[in-house]
Coordinates of C-alpha atoms in Angstrom, one line a residue:
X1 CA 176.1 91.4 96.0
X2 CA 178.7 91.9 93.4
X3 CA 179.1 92.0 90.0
X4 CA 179.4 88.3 89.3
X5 CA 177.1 87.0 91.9
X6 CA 174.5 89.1 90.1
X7 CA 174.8 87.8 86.9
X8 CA 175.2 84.4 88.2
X9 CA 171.8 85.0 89.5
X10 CA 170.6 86.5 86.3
X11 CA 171.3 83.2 84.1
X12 CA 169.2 81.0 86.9
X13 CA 166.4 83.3 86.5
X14 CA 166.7 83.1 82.9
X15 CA 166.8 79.2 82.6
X16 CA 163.8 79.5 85.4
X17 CA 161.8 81.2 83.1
X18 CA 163.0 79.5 80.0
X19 CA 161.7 76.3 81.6
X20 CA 158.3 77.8 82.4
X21 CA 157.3 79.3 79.4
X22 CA 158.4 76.2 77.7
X23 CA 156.0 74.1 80.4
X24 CA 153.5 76.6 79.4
X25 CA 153.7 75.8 75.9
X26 CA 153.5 72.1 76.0
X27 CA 150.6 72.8 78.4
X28 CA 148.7 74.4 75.8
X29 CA 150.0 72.1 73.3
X30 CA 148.6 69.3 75.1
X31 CA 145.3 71.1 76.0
X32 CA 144.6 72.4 72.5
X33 CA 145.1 68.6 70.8
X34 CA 143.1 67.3 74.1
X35 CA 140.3 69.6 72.8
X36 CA 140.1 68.4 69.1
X37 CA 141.6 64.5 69.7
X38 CA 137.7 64.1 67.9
X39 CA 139.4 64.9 64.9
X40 CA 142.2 61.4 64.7
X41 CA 139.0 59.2 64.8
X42 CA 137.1 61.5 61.9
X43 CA 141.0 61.4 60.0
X44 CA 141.3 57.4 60.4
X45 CA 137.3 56.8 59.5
X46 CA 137.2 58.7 56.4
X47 CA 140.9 58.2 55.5
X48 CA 140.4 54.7 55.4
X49 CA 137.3 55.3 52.5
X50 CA 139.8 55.0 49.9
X51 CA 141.4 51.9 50.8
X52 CA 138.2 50.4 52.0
X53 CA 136.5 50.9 48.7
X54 CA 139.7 49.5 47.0
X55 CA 139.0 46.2 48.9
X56 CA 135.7 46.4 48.1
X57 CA 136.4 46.6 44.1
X58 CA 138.9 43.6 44.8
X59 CA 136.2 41.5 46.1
X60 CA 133.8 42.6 43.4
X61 CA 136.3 41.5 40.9
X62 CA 137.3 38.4 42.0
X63 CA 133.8 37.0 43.1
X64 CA 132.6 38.3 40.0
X65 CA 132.2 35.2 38.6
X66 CA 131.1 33.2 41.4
X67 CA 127.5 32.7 42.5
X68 CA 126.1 36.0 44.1
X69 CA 126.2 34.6 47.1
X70 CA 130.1 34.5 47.8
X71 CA 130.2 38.0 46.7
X72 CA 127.5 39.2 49.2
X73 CA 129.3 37.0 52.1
X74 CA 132.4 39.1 51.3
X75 CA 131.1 42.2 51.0
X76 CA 129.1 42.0 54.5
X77 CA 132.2 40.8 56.0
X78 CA 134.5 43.7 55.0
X79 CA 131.9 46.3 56.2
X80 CA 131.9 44.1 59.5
X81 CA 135.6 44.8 60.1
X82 CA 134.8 48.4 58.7
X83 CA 132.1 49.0 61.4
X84 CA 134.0 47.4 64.5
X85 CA 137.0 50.1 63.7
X86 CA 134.0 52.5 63.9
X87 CA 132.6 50.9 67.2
X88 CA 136.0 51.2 68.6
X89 CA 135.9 54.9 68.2
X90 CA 131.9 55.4 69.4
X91 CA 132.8 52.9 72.3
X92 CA 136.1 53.0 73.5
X93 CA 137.6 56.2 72.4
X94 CA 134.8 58.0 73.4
X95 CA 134.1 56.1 76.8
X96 CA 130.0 55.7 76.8
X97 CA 127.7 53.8 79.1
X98 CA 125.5 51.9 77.3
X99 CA 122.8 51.2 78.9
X100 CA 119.6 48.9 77.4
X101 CA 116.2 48.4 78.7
X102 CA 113.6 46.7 77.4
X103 CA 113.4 43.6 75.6
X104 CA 117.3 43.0 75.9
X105 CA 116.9 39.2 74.7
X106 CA 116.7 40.3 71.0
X107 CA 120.0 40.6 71.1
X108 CA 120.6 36.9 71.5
X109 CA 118.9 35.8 69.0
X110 CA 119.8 36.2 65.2
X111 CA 117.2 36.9 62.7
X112 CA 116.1 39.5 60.2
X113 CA 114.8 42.4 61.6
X114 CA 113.2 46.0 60.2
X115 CA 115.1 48.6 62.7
X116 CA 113.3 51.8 63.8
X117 CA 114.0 54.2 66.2
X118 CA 113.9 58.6 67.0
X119 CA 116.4 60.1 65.1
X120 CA 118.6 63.4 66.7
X121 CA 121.9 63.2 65.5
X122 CA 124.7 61.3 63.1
X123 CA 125.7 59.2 66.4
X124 CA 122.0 57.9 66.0
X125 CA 123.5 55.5 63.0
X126 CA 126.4 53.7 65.3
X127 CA 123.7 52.8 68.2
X128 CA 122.4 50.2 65.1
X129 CA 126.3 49.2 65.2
X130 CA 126.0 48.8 68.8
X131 CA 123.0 46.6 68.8
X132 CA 123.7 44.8 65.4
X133 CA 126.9 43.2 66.4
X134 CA 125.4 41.8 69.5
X135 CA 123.8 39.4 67.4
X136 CA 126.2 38.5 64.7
X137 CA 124.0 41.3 61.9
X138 CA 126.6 44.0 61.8
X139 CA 127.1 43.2 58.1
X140 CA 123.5 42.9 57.5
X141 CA 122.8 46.4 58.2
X142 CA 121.5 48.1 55.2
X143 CA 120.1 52.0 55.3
X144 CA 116.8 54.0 53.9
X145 CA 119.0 57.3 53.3
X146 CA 118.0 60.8 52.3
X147 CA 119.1 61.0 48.1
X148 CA 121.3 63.8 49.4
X149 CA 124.1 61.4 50.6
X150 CA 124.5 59.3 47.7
X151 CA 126.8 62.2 46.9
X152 CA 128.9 61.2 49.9
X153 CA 132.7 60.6 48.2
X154 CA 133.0 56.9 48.4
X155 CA 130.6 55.9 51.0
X156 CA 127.6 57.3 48.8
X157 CA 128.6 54.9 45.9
X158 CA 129.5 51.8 48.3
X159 CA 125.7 52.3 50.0
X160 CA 124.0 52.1 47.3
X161 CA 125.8 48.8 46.3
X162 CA 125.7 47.2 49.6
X163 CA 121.8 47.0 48.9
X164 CA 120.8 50.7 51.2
X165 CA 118.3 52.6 49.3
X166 CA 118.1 56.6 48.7
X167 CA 114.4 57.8 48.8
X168 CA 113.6 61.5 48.3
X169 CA 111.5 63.4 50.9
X170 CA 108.3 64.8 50.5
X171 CA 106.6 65.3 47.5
X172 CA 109.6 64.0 45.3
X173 CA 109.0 60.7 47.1
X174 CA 108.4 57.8 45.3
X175 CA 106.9 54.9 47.1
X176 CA 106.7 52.8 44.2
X177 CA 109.9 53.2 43.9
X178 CA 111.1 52.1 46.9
X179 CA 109.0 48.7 46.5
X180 CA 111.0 47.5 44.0
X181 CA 114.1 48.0 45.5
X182 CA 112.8 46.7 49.0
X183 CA 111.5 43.8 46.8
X184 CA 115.0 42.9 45.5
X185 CA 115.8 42.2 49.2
X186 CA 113.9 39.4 49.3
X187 CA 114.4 38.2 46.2
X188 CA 117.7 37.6 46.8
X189 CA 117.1 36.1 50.2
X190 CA 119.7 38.2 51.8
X191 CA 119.8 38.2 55.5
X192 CA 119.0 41.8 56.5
X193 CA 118.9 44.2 59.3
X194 CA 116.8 47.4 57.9
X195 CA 117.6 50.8 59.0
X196 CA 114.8 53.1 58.7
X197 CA 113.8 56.6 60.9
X198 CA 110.1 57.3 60.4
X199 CA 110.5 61.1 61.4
X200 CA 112.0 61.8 58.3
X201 CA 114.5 64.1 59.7
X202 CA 116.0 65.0 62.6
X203 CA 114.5 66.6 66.4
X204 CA 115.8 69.9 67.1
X205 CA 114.3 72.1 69.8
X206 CA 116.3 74.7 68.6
X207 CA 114.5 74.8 64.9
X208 CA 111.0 75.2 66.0
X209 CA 109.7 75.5 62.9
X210 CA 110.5 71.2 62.3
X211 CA 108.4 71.2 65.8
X212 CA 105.6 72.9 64.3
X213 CA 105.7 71.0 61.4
X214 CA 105.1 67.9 62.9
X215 CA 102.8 68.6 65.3
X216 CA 100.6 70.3 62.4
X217 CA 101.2 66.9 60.7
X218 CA 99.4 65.1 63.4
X219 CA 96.6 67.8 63.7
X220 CA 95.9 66.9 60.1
X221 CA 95.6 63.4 60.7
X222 CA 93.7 63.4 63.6
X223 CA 96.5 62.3 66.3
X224 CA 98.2 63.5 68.9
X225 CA 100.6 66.2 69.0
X226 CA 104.2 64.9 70.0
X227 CA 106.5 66.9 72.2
X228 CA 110.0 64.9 72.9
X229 CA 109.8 62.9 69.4
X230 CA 108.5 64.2 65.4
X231 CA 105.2 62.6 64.2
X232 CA 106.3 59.8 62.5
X233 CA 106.0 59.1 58.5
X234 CA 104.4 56.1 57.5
X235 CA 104.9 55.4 53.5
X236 CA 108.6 54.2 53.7
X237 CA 107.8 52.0 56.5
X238 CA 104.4 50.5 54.8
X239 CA 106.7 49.8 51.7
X240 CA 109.3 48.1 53.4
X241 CA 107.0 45.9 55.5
X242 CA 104.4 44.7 52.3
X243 CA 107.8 43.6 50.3
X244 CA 109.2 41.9 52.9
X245 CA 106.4 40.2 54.3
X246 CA 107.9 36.8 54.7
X247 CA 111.4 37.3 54.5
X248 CA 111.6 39.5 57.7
X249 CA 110.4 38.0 61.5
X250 CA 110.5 41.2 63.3
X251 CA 110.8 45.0 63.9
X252 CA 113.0 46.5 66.2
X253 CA 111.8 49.7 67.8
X254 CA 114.5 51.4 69.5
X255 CA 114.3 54.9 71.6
X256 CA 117.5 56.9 71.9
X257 CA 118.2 59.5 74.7
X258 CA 121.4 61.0 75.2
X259 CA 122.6 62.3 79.0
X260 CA 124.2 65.8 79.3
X261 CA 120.9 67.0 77.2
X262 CA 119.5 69.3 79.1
X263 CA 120.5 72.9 80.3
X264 CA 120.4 74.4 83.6
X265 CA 116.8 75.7 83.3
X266 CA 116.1 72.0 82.6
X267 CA 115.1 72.6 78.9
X268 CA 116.0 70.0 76.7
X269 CA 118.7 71.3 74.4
X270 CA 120.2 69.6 71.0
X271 CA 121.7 66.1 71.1
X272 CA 125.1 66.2 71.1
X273 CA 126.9 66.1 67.4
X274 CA 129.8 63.2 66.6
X275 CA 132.8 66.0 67.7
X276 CA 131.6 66.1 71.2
X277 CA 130.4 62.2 71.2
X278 CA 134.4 60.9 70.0
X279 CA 135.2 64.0 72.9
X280 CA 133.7 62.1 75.4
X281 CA 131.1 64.1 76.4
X282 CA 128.3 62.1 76.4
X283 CA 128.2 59.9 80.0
X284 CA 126.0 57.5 79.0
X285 CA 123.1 56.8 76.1
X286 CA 120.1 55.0 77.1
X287 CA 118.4 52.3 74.4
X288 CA 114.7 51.6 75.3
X289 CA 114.5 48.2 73.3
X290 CA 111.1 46.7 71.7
X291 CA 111.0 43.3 69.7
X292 CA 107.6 43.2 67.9
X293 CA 106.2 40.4 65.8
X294 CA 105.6 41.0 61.7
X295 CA 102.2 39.3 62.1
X296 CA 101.1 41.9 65.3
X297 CA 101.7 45.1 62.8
X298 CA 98.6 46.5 60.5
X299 CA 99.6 45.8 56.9
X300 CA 97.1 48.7 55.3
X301 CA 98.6 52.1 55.2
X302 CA 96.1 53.9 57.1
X303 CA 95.9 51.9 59.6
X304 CA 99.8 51.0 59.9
X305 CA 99.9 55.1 60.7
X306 CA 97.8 55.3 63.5
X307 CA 99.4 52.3 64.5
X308 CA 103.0 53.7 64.2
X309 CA 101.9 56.9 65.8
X310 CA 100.4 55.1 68.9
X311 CA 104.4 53.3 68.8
X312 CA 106.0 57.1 68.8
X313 CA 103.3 58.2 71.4
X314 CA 105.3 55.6 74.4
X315 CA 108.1 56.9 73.1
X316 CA 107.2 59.9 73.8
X317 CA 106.2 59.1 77.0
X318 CA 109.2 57.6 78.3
X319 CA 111.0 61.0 76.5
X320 CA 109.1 63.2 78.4
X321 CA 109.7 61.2 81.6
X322 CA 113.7 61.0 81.0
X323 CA 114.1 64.4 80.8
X324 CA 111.4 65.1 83.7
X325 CA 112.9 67.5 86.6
X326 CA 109.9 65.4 89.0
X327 CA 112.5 63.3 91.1
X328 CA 109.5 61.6 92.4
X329 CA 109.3 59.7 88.7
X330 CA 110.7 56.6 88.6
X331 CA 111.8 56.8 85.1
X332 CA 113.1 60.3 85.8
X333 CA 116.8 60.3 84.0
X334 CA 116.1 56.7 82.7
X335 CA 113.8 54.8 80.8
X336 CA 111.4 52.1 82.4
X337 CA 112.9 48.6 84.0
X338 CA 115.9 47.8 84.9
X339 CA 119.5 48.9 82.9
X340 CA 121.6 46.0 81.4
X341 CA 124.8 47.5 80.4
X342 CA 126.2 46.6 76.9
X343 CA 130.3 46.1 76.8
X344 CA 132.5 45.4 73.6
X345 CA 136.0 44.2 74.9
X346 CA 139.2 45.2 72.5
X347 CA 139.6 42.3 71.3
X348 CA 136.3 42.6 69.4
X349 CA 137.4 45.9 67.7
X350 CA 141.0 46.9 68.4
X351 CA 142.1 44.3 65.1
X352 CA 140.1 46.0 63.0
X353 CA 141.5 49.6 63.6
X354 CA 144.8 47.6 63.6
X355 CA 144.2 46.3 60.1
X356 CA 143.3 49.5 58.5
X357 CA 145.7 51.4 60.5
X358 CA 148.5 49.4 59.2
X359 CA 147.1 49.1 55.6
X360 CA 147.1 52.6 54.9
X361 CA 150.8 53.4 56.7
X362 CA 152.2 51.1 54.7
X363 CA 150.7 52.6 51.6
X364 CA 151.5 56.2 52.4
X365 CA 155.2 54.8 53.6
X366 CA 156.5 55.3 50.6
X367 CA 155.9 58.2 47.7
X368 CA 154.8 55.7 44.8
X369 CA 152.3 54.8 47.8
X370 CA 151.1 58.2 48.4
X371 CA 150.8 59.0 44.9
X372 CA 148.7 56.4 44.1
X373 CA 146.6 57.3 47.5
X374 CA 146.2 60.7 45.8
X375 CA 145.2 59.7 42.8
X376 CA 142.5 57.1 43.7
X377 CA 141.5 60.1 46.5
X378 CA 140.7 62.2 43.7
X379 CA 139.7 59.9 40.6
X380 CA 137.6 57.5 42.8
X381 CA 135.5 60.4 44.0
X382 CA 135.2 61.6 40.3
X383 CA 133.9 58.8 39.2
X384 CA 131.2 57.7 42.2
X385 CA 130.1 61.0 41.8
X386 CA 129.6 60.6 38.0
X387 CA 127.9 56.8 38.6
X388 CA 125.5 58.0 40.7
X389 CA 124.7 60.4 39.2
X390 CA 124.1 57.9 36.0
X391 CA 122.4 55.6 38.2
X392 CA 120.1 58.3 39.5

């Protein structure tokens, strides 16, 4: 081969190569952004806090002088378009079965409703989304949160005002407290879905001493020792039921489990965080649904906690069974009865993420825009942090 032939050759094999590293590249590209795509949900959720809590101020201001009532309509109804762009996320970008069991016809009927369930991760606070919308209550959620996340920029602030309550744990809790604010509730007649976890924390079989805590807890009182749930607290719950005696129909008792939860060995391992949740990592989430009547629960504390215990004790059950290697169970993998699948079509949240989506580009479009983004960034989580701490 001569001269020119060979470098004829060696500009082919140049371009070859050129055009395979370069494939490479956008390979990795593509693998590396397919690996944290978690994190355009997380930017749109809490990069729409700003603007979200700008609306929120706009509403304040201009129903300010109106009866509370228009206020409270408007309010409910922004955090409904606010939670469907969240559902959109939990649901569609992250491709979940939902599967209910149970008493699935409480989701046709809308009325006001204490919500319980096991708590095991952050995801745990969009299956109340899931079930909430169902029956026209997504803005009717309100929250019993830890004091720690009233520090939260903006949403710690907004909570508070949208009627959720921050409790401290332990022996800084205050129960009388937590009366009055329940009390306000109904007061105010407000139509309400209640958010409460009784374990007081979240399950972990990777902390063991949280394990131990709880199952000393229920040595101390006499009960039985949990293995798949915590031993439930009671004081919260008592509280919320004596103040709103009359004003709420029902409680909800709700038991999460999460596929993929188990490791080759079959021991049950954490439940997954939000990353790997928006990653699409969790198959499907199973919702064991119970509807029970105010007037069956025990009003007096002592004997609301054995009562509550006895609830947590069939969910423990029906824990134990899930994540049973017995094939032979027939609630091995599942929970008890027959699945109904819950759907949410794009019309019912694409809008929302459309709205806010919009919104904010044409804010940040231009530079006065992104100044002023900045600035309301920074100042507005100034000054929730400095009125809640006032307010605290």
């Amino acid at each position: 081969m001569d001269k020119g032939n060979r470098g004829h050759w060696t500009k082919i094999t140049g371009y070859a190569l050129t055009l395979i590293n370069n494939f490479i590249l956008m390979l990795s590209i593509i693998v590396h952004l397919h690996s944290i795509r978690w994190a355009i949900p997380a930017v749109v959720m809490v990069g729409s806090a700003p603007f979200f809590l700008g609306l929120w101020g706009g509403i304040r201001l201009v129903t300010s002088i109106l009866p509370r009532k228009c206020y409270r309509t408007g309010d409910d109804y922004l955090y409904t378009i606010y939670q469907r762009m969240v559902i959109f996320f939990f649901y569609h970008v992250s491709g979940v079965e939902l599967l209910a069991y149970g008493d699935t016809d409480l989701l046709k009927k809308k009325e006001n409703a204490i919500f319980i369930c096991n708590h095991q991760n952050t995801v745990d606070w969009a299956v109340a989304n899931f079930l909430a919308v169902k029956q026209g209550s997504l803005g009717h959620l309100r929250y019993i949160l830890k004091d720690g996340l009233k520090f939260l920029p903006f949403f710690g602030p907004y909570f508070k005002q949208h009627g959720c309550i921050y409790i401290k744990r332990g022996g800084k809790f205050d129960q009388e407290k937590l009366k009055r604010d329940v009390a306000v509730i109904k007061d105010k007649k407000e139509p309400i879905w209640l958010v409460i976890f009784p374990e007081g924390t979240r399950y972990n079989p990777e902390i063991p001493k949280v394990l131990e805590r709880s199952r000393a807890f229920a040595r101390e009182k006499g009960l039985k020792e949990l293995t798949n749930v915590l031993s439930p607290r009671t004081k919260a719950l008592h509280a919320c039921i004596e103040q709103l005696a009359g004003h709420v129909d029902v409680v909800y008792d709700i038991t999460i489990a999460y596929s993929n939860t188990k490791d080759s060995s079959g021991q049950r391992i954490p439940a997954p965080p939000m990353t790997d949740f928006l990653l699409g990592k969790v198959s499907k989430l199973h919702l064991n649904l119970e509807r029970i009547a105010m007037q069956d629960i025990p009003k007096e504390e002592e004997r609301l906690q054995t009562w509550l215990h006895r609830l947590y004790e069939r969910k423990d059950k029906i824990m134990t069974d899930f994540y049973s290697d017995d094939v032979s169970l027939p609630n091995a993998g599942k929970f008890p009865g027959d699945a109904q699948q819950i759907t949410f079509k794009h019309r019912q949240t694409l809008p929302c993420l459309l709205f806010f989506t919009t919104c904010i580009g044409l804010i940040l479009s231009t530079p006065e825009g992104r100044i002023a983004y900045g600035k309301f960034c920074v100042f507005g989580a100034l000054g929730g942090w400095v009125w809640m701490a006032f307010r605290s």
